[in-house]
PDB file of C-alpha atoms in Angstrom:
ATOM      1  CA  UNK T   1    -105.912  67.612  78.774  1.00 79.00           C
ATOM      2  CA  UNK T   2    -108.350  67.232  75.990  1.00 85.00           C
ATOM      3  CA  UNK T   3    -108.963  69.243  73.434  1.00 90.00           C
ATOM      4  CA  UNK T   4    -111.512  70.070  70.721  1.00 95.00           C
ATOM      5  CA  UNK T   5    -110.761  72.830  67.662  1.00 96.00           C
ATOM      6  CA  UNK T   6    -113.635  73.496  65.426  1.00 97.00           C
ATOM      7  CA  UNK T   7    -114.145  76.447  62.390  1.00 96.00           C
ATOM      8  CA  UNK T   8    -114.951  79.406  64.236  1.00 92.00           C
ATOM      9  CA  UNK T   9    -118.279  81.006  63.458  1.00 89.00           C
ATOM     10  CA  UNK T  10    -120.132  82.386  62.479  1.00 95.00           C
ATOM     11  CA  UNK T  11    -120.336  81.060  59.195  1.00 97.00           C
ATOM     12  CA  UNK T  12    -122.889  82.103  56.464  1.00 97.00           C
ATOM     13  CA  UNK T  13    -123.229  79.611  53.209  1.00 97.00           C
ATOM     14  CA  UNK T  14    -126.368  79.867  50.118  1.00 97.00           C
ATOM     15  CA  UNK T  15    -129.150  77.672  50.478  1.00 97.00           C
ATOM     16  CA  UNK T  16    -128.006  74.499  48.035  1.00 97.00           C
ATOM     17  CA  UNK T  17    -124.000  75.074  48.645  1.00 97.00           C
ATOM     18  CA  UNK T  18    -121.785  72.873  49.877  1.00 98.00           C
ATOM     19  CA  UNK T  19    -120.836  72.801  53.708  1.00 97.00           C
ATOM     20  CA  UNK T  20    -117.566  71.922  55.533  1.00 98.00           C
ATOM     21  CA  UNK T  21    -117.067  72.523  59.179  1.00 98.00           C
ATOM     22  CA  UNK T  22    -113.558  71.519  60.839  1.00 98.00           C
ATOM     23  CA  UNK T  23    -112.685  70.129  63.624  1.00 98.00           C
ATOM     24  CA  UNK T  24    -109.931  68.400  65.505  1.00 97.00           C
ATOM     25  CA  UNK T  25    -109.076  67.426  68.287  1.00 95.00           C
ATOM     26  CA  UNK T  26    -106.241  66.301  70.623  1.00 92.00           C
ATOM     27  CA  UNK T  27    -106.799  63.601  73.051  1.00 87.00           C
ATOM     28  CA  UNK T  28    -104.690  62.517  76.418  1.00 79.00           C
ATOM     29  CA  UNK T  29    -106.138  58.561  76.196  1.00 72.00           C
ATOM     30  CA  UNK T  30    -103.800  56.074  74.429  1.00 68.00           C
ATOM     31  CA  UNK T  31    -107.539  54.483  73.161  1.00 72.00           C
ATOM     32  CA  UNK T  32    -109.022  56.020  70.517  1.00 78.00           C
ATOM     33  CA  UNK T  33    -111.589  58.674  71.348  1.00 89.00           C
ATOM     34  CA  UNK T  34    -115.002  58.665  70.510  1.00 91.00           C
ATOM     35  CA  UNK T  35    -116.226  61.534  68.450  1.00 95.00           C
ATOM     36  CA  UNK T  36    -119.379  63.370  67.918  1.00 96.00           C
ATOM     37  CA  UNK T  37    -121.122  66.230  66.221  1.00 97.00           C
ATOM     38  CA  UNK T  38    -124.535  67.623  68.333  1.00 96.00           C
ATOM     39  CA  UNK T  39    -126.366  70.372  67.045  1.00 96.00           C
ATOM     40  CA  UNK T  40    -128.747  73.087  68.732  1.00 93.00           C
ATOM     41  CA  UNK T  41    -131.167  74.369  66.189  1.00 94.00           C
ATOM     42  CA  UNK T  42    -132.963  77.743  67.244  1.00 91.00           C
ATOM     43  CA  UNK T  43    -135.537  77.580  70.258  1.00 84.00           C
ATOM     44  CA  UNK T  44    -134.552  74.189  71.226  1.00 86.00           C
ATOM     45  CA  UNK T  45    -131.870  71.915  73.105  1.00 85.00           C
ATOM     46  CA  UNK T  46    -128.440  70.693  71.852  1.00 91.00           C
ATOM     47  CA  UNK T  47    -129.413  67.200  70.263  1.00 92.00           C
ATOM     48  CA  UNK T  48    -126.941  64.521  68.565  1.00 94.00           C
ATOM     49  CA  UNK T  49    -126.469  64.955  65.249  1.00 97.00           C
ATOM     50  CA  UNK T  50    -124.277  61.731  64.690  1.00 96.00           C
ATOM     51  CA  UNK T  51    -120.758  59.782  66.414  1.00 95.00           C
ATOM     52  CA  UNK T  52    -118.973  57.382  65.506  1.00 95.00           C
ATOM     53  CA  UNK T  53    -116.550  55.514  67.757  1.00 91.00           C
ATOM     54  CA  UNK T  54    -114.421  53.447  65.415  1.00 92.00           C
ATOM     55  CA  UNK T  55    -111.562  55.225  63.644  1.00 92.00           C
ATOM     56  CA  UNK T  56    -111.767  55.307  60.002  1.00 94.00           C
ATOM     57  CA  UNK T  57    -115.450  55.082  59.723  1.00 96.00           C
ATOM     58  CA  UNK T  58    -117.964  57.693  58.459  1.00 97.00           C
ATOM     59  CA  UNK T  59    -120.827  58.766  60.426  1.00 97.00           C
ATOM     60  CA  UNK T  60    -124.212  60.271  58.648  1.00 97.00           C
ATOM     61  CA  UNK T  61    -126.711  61.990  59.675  1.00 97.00           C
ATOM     62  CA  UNK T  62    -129.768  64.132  57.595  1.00 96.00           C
ATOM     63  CA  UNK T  63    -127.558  64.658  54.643  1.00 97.00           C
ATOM     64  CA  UNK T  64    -124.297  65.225  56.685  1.00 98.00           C
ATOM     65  CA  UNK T  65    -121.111  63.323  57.105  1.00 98.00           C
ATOM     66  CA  UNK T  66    -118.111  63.392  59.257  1.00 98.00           C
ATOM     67  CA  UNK T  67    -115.402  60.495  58.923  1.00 97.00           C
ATOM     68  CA  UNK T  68    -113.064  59.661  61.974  1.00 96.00           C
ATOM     69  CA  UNK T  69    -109.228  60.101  60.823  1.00 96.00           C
ATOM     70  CA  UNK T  70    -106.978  59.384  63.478  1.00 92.00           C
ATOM     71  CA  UNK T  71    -103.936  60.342  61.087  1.00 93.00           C
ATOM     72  CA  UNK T  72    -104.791  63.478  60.578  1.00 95.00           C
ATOM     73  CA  UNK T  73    -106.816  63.715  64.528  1.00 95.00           C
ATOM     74  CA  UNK T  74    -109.719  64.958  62.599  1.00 97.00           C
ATOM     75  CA  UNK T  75    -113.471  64.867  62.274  1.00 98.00           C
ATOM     76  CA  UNK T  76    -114.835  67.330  59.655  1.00 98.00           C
ATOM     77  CA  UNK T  77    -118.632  67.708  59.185  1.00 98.00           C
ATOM     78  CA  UNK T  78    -119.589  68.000  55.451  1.00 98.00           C
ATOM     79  CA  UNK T  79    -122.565  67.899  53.680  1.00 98.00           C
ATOM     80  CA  UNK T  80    -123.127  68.381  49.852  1.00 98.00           C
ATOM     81  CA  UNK T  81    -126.130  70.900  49.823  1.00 98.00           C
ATOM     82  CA  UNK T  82    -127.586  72.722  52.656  1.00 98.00           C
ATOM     83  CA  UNK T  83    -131.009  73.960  53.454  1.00 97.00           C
ATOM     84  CA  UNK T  84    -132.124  77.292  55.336  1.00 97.00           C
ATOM     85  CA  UNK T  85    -133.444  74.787  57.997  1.00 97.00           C
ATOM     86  CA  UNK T  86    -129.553  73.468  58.399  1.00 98.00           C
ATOM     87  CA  UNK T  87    -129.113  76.688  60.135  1.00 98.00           C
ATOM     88  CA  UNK T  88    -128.049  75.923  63.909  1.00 97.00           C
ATOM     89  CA  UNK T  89    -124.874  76.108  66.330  1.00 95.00           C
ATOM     90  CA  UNK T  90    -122.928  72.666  65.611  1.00 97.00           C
ATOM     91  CA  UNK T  91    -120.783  71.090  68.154  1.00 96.00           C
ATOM     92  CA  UNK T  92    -117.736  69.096  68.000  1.00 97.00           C
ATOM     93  CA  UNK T  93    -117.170  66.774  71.031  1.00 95.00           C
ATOM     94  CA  UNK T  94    -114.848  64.177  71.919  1.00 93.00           C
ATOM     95  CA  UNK T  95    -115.580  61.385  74.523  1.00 89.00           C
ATOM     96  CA  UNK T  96    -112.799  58.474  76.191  1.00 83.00           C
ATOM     97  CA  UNK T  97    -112.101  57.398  79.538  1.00 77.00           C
ATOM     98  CA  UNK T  98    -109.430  58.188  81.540  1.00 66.00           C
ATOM     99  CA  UNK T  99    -108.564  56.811  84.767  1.00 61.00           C
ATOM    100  CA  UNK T 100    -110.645  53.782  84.982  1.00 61.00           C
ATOM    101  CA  UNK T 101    -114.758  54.135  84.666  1.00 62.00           C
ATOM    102  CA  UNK T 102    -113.901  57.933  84.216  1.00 69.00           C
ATOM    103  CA  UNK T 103    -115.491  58.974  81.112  1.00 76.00           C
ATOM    104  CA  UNK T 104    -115.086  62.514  80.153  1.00 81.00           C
ATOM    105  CA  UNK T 105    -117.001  64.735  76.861  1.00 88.00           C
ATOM    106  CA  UNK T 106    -114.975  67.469  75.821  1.00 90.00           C
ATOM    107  CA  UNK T 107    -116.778  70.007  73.428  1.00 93.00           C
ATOM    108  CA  UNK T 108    -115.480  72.476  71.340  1.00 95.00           C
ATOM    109  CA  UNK T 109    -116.836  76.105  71.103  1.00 94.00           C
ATOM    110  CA  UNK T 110    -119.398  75.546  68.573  1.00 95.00           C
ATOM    111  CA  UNK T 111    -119.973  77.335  65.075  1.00 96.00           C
ATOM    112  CA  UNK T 112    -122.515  79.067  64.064  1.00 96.00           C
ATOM    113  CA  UNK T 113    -123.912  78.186  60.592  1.00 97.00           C
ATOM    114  CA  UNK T 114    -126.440  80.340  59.065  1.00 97.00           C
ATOM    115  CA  UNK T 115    -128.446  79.206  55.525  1.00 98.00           C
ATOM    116  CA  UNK T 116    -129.410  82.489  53.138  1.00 97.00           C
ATOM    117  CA  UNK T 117    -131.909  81.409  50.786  1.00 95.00           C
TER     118      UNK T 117
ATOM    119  CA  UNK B   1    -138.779  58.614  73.546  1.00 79.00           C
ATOM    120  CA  UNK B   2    -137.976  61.091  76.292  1.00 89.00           C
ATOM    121  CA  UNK B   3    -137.791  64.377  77.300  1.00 92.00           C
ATOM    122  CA  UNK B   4    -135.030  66.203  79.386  1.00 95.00           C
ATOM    123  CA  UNK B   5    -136.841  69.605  81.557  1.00 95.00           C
ATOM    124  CA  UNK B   6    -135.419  72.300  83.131  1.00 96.00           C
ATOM    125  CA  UNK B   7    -136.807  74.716  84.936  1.00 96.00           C
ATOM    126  CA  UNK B   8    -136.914  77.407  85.251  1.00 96.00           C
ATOM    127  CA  UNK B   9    -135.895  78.963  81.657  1.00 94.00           C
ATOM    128  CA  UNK B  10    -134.686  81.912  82.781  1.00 95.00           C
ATOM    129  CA  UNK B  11    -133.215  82.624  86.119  1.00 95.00           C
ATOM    130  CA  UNK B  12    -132.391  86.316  87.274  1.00 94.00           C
ATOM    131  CA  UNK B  13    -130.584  86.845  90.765  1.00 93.00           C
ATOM    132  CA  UNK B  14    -128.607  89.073  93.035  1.00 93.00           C
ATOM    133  CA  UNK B  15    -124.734  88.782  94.097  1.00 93.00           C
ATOM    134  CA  UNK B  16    -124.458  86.323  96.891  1.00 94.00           C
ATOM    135  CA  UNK B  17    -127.780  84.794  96.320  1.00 95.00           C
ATOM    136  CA  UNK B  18    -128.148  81.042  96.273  1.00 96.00           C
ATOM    137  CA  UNK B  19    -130.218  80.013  93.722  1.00 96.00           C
ATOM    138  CA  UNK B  20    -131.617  76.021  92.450  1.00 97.00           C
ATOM    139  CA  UNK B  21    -132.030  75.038  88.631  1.00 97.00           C
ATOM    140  CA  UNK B  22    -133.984  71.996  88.101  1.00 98.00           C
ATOM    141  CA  UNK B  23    -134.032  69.257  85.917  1.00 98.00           C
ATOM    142  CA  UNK B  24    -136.318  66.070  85.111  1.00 97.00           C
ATOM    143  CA  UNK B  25    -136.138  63.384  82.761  1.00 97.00           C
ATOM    144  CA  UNK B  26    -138.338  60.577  81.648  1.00 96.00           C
ATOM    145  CA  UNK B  27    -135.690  58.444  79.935  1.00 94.00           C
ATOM    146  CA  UNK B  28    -135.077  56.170  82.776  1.00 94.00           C
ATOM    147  CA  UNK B  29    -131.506  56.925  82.392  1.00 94.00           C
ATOM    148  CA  UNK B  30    -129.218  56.376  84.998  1.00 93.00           C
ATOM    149  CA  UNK B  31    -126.597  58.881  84.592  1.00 93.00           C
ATOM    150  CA  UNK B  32    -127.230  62.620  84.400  1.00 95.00           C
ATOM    151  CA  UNK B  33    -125.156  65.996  83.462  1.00 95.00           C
ATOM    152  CA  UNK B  34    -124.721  69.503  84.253  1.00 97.00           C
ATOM    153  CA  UNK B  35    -122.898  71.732  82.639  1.00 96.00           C
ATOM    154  CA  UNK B  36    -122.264  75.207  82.098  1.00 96.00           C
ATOM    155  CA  UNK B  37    -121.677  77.102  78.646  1.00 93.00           C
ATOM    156  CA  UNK B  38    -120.524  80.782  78.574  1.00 91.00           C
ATOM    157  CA  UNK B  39    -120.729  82.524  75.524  1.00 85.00           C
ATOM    158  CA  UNK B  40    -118.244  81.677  72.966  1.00 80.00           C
ATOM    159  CA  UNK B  41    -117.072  78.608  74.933  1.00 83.00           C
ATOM    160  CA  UNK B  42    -117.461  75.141  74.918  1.00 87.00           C
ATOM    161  CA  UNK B  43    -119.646  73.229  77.828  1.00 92.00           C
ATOM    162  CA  UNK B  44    -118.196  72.497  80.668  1.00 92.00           C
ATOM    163  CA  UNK B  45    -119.071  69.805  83.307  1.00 93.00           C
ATOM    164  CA  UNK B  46    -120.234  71.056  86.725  1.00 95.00           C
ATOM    165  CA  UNK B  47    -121.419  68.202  88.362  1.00 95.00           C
ATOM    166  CA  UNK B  48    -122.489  64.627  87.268  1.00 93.00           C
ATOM    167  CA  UNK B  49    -124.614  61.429  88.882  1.00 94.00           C
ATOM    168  CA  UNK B  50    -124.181  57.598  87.508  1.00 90.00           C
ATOM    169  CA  UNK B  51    -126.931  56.796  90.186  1.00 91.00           C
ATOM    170  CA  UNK B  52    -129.672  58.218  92.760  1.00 93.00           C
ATOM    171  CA  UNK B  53    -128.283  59.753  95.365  1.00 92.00           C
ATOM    172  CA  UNK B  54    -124.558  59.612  94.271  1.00 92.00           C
ATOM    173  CA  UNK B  55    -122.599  62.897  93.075  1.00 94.00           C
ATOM    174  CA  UNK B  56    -119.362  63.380  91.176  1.00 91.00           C
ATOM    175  CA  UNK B  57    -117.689  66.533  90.625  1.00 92.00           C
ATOM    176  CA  UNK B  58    -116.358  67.671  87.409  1.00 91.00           C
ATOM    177  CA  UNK B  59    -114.181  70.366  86.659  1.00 88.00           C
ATOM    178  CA  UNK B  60    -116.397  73.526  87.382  1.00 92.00           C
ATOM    179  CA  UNK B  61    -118.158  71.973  90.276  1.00 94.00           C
ATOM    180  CA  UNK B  62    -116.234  75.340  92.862  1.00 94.00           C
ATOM    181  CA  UNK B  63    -119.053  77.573  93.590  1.00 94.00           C
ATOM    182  CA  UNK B  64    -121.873  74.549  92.833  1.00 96.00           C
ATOM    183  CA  UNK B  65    -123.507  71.796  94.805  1.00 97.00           C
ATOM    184  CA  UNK B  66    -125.941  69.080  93.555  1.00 97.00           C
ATOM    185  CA  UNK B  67    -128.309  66.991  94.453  1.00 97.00           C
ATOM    186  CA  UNK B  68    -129.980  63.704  93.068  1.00 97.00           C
ATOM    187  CA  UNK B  69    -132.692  62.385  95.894  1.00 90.00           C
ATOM    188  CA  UNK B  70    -134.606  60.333  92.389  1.00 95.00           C
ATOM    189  CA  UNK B  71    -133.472  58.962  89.327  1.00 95.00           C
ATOM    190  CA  UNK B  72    -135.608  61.202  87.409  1.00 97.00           C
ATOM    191  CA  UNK B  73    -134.373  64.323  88.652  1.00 97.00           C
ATOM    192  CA  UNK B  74    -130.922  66.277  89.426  1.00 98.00           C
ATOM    193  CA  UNK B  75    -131.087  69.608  90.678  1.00 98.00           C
ATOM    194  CA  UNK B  76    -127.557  72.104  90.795  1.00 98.00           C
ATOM    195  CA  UNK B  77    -127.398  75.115  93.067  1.00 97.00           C
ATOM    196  CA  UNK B  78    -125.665  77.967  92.590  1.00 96.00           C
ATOM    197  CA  UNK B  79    -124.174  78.994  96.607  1.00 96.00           C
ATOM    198  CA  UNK B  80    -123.185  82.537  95.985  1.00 94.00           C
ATOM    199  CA  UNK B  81    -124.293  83.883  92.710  1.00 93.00           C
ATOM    200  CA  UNK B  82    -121.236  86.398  91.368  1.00 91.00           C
ATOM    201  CA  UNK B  83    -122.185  89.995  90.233  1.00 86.00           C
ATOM    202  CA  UNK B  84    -122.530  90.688  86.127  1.00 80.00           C
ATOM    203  CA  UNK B  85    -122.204  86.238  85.806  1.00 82.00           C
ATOM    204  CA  UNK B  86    -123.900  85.378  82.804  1.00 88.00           C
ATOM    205  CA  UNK B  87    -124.087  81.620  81.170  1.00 94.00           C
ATOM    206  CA  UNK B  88    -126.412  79.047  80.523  1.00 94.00           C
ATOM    207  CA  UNK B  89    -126.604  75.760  82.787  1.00 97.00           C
ATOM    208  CA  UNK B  90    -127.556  72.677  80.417  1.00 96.00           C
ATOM    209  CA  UNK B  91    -128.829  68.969  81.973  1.00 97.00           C
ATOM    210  CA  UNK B  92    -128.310  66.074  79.941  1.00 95.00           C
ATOM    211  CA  UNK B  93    -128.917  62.052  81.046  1.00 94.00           C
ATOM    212  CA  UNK B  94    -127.592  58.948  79.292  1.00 92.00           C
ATOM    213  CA  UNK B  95    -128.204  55.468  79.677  1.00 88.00           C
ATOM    214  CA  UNK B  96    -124.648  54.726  81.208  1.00 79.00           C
ATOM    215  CA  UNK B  97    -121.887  56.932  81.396  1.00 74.00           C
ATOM    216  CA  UNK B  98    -119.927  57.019  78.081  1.00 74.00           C
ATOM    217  CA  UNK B  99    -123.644  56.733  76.296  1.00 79.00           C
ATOM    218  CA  UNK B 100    -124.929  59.651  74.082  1.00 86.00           C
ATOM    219  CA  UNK B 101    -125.848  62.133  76.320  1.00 91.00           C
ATOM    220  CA  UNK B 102    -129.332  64.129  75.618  1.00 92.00           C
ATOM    221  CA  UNK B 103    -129.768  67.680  76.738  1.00 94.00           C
ATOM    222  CA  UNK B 104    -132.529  69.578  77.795  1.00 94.00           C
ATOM    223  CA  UNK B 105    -133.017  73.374  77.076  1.00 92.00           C
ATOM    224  CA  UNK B 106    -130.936  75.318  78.900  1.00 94.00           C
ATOM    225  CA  UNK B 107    -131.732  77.618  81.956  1.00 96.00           C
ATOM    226  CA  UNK B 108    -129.761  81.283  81.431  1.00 94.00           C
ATOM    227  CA  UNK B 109    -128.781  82.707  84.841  1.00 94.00           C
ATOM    228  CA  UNK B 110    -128.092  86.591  84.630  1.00 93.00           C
ATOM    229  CA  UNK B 111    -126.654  87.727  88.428  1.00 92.00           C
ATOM    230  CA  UNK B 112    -127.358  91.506  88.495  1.00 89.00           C
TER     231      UNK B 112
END
């Protein structure tokens, strides 16, 4: 079946640092997947952080980025300098159909990313 | 914009108990979620809707039942709780399935 890898938490970077979280996935679908991050910041509900459904683009989202290589079956979340209020769980997911109208989201286990001022 | 509830936010039962979570949303989606994340895991899908009144399992859906009588609302029930079960139950809608889901905020079961 499906599968989703990401960094696994938690991780801890300095306020103005540069941020990479892996992920990458395996997917069962001849199509090309479609791939998201989501994020759940504290005290409130996983929300979508960015996708992008076309491999070999770049998503962005509030300073972070996360380009779709089907070479390498990745999807890496970067961002160039974070903030204390970056500090949440991020998600990894990937999304495709299988079987007809079946569409299926597979998530990884999340990663914990805590911003030290 | 929209909002995704669920009620209630923290759910405490005994072994054997059935027990309802709830969930409303005022997106007009069609299509709603619910899943189940333990800790350290990823969510997995319990039970989804593309419609009123229509239910599809996913792959956790043993031990569950659903129900969606209105668009706006898709409640899961728990038929036998398990002793020492822990995890929190998330609802999410989209427009269609395949669309960006949006999740509420979680109810945490604890089965004592």
């Amino acid at each position: 079946g499906d599968s989703v890898t990401q960094t696994e938490g938690p991780v801890t970077v300095s306020e103005s640092e540069s941020l990479i979280i892996n992920c990458t996935y395996s997917a069962t679908s001849i199509a090309y997947p479609n791939l998201f991050w989501y994020v759940r910041y504290p005290g409130e509900g996983l929300q979508l952080l960015l996708k992008v459904i076309t491999a070999g683009q770049k998503g962005s989202s509030r300073g972070f980025e996360a380009t779709y290589n089907k070479e390498t079956t990745s999807f890496h979340l970067q961002k160039a300098s974070v903030q204390e209020s970056d500090s949440a769980v991020y998600y990894c997911a990937l999304g495709e159909y299988s079987g007809g109208s079946n569409y299926k989201l597979t998530f990884g286990k999340g990663t914990l990313l805590t911003v030290t001022p | 914009g929209g909002i995704i509830t669920q009620t209630p936010k923290f759910l405490i039962g005994q072994e054997g108990q059935k027990l309802t979570l709830k969930c409303q949303q005022n997106f007009n989606h069609d299509t709603m979620y619910w899943y189940r994340q333990d800790s350290g895991k990823g969510l997995r899908l319990i039970y989804y809707s593309i419609t009123e009144n229509d239910l599809q399992k996913g792959d956790l859906s043993e031990g569950y039942d659903a129900s969606r009588e209105k668009k706006s609302s898709f409640s899961l029930t728990v038929t036998s709780a398990q002793k020492n079960e822990m995890a929190v139950f998330l609802c999410a809608s989209s427009i269609v399935r395949g669309d960006t889901q949006y999740f509420g905020p979680g109810t945490r079961l604890l089965v004592l």
